[in-house]
Short mmCIF file of C-alpha atoms in Angstrom, two decimals:
data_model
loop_
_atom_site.label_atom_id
_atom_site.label_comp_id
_atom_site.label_asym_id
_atom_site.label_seq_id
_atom_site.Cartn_x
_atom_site.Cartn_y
_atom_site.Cartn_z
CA UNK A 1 14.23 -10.85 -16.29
CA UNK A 2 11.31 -8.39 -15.70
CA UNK A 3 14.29 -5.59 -14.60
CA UNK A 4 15.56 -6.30 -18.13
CA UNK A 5 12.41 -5.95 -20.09
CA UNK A 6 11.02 -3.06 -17.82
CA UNK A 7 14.32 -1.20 -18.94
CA UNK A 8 14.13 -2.26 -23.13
CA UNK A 9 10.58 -1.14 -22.70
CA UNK A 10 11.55 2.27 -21.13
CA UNK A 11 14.51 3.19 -23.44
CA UNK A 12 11.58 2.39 -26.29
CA UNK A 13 9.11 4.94 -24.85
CA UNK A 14 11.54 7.66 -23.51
CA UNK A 15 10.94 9.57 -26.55
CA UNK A 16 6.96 9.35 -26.27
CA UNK A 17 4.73 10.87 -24.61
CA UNK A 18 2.86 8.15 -23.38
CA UNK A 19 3.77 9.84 -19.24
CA UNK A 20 0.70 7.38 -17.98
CA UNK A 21 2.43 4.14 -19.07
CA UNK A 22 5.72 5.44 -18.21
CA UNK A 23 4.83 5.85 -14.54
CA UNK A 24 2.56 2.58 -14.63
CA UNK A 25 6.06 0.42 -15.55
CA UNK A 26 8.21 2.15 -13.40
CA UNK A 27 5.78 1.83 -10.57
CA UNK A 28 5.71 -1.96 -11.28
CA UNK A 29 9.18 -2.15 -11.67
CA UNK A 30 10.26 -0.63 -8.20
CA UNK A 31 7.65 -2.79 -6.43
CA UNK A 32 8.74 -6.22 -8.05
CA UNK A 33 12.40 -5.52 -7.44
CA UNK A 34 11.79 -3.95 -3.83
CA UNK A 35 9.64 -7.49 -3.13
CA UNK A 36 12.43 -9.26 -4.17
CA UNK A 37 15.40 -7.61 -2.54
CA UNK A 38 13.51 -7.85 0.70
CA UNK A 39 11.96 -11.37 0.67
CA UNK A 40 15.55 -13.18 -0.61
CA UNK A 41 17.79 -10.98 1.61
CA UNK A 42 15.10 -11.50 4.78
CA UNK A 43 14.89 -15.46 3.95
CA UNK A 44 18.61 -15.71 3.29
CA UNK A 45 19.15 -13.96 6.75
CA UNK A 46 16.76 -16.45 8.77
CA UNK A 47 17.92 -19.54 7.29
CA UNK A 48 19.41 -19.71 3.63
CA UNK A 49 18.42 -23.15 3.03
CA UNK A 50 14.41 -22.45 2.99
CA UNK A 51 15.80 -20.58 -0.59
CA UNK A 52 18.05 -23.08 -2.04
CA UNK A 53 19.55 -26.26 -1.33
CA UNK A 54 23.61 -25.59 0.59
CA UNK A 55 25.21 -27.45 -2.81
CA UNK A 56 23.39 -24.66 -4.69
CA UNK A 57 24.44 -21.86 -2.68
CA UNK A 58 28.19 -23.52 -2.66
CA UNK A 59 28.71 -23.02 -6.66
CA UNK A 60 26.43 -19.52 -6.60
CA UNK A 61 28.92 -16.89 -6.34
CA UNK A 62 28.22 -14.33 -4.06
CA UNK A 63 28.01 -11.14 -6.80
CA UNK A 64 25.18 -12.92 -8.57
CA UNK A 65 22.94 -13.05 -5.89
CA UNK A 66 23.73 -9.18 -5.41
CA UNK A 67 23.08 -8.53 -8.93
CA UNK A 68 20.12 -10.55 -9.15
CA UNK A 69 18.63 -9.79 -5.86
CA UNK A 70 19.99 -6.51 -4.80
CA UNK A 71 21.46 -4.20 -7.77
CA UNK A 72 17.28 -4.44 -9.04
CA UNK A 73 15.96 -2.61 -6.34
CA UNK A 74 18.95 -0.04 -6.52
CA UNK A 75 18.47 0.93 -9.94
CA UNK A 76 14.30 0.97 -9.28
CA UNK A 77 15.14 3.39 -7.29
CA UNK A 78 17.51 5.39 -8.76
CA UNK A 79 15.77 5.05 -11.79
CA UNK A 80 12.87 7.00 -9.88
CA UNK A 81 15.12 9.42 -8.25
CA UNK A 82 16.66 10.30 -11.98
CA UNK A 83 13.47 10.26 -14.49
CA UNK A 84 11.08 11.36 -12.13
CA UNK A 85 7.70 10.20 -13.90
CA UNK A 86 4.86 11.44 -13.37
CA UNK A 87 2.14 10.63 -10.80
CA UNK A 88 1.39 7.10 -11.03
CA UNK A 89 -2.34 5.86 -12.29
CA UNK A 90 -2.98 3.71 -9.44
CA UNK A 91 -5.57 1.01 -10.40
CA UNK A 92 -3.88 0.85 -13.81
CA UNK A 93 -0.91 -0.23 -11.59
CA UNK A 94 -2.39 -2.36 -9.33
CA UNK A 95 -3.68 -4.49 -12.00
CA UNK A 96 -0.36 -4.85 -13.52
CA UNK A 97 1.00 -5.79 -9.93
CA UNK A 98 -1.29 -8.10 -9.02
CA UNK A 99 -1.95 -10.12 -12.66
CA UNK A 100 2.22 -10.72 -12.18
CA UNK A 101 1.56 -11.82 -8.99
CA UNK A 102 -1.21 -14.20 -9.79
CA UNK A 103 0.72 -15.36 -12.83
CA UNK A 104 4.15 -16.30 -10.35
CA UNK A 105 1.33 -18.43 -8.15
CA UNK A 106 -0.55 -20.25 -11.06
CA UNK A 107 2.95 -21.65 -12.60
CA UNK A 108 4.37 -22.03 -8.87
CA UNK A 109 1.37 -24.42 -8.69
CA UNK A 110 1.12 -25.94 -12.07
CA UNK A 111 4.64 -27.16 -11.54
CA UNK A 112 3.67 -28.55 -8.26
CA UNK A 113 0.68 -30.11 -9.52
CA UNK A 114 2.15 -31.79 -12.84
CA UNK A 115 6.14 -31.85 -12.42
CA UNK A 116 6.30 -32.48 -8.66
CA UNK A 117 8.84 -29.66 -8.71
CA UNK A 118 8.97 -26.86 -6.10
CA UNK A 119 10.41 -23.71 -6.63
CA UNK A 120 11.82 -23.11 -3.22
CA UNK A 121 12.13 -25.58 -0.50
CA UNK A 122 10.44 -23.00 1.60
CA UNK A 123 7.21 -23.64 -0.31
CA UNK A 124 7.67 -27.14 0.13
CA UNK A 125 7.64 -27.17 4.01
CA UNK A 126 4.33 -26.31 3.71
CA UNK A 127 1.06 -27.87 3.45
CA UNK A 128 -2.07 -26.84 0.76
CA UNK A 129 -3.31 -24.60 3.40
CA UNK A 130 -0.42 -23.73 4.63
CA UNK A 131 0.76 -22.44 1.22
CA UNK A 132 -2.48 -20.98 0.23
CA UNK A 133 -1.76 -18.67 3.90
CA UNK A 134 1.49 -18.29 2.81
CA UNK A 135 0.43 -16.57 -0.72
CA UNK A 136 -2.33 -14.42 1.14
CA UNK A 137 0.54 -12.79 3.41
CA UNK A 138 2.54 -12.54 0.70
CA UNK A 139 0.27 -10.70 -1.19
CA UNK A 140 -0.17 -8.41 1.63
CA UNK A 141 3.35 -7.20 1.80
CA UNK A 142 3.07 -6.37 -2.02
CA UNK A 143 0.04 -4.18 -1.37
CA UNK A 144 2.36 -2.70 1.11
CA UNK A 145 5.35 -1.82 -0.98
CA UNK A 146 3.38 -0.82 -3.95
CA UNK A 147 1.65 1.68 -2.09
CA UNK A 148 5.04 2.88 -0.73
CA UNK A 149 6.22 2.76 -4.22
CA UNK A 150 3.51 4.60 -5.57
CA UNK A 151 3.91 7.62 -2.56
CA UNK A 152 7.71 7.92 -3.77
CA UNK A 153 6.78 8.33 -6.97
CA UNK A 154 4.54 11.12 -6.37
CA UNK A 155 6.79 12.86 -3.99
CA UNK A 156 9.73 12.63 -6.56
CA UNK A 157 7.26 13.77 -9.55
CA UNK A 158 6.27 17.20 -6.36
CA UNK A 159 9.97 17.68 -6.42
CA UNK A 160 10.39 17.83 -9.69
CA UNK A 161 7.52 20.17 -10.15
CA UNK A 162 8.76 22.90 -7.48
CA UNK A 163 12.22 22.73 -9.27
CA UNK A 164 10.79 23.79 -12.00
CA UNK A 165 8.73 25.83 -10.44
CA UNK A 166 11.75 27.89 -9.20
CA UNK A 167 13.41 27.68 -12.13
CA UNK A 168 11.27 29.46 -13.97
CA UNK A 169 10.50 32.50 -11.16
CA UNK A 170 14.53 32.62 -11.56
CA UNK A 171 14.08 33.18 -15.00
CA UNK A 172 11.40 35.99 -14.64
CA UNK A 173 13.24 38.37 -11.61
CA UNK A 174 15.98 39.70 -14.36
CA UNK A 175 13.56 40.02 -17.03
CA UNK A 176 11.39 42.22 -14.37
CA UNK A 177 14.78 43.94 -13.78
CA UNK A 178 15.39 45.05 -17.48
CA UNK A 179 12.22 46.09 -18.14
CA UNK A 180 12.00 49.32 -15.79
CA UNK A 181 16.09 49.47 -16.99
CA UNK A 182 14.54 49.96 -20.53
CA UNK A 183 12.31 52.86 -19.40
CA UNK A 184 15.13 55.03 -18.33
CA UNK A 185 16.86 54.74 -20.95
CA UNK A 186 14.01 55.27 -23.19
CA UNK A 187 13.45 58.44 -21.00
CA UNK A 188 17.05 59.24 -21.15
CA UNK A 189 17.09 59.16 -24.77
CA UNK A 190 13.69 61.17 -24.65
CA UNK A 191 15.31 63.78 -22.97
CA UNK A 192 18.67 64.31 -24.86
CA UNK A 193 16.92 64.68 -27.82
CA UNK A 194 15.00 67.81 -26.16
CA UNK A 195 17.71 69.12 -24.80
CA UNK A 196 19.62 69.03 -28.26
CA UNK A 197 16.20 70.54 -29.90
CA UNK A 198 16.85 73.27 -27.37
CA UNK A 199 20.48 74.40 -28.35
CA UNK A 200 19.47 74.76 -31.68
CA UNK A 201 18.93 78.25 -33.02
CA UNK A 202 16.10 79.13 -34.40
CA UNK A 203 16.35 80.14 -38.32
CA UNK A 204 13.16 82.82 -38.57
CA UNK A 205 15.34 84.61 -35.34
#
């Protein structure tokens, strides 16, 4: 859901300028999906059931835990490797990050608290402390990623930037070449026309 609004939101602003709030969503974007690729694929790998109960897992099919858990953090990341945005503003981003964060805990524990219902049956292995712990290193690993996430996006943004860079010295070495090119023939012409003023005869001879 947040892969799907982070790309409406991005085909809305491509035409802007707005660069800031470009690389702020795309920043949150590849750490969210990143996060979730690599907590669901590392917890299905240990033990499955600590995600969902076996009878769930029986009617899943297998593509739409690939396209919910792994196609999001492919096209994060190709979606950094093609648009390239610009450096990202990091507190700006952080805030973003960590309000989602704090939003997924307050209704993971509102729905513990009033409908008995747990999300995962990882969470409810746990006890308050326990959970509480679990949260904290949670919360650590995205501090983690988003740091990675925000290092990629500057090094892709660098790339871009020496591309263009040598695109545009490329641009300048033949226009350096014509100009001296235009001199000699400016001199060339210079000289025919003296050399023609020279055949000439002179009419008071």
């Amino acid at each position: 859901m947040v892969q799907v609004l982070y790309y409406a939101l991005a085909i809305i602003f491509m035409p802007t300028k707005w660069n800031k709030l470009k690389s702020t969503l795309s920043c949150f974007a590849l750490t969210t999906a990143t996060v979730v690729s690599v907590m669901f694929w590392g917890l299905y790998f240990y033990d499955k059931e600590v995600l969902m109960a076996k009878e769930t897992f029986d009617i899943m099919p297998v593509w739409l835990m690939h396209v919910t858990h792994s196609l999001v953090g492919v096209t994060a990341i190709l979606d950094v490797i093609i648009s390239r945005p610009k450096p990202v503003p990091v507190m700006r981003s952080l805030s973003l990050v960590v309000l989602y964060y704090l939003g997924y805990v307050v209704l993971t524990e509102y729905l513990i608290a009033k409908e008995k219902y747990y999300v995962y049956p990882l969470i409810k292995m746990f006890s308050d402390v326990a959970r509480y712990q679990f949260y904290g290193v949670v919360f650590i690993g995205i501090l983690l990623v988003f740091l990675v996430s925000v290092f990629t996006i500057k090094f892709s943004s660098m790339e871009s930037k020496r591309k263009s860079k040598k695109d545009k010295s490329r641009n300048k070495k033949p226009q350096q070449h014509q100009k001296p090119s235009q001199q000699a023939q400016k001199h060339s012409t210079v000289t025919n026309a003296n050399a023609k003023n020279k055949k000439k005869p002179n009419k008071q001879e």
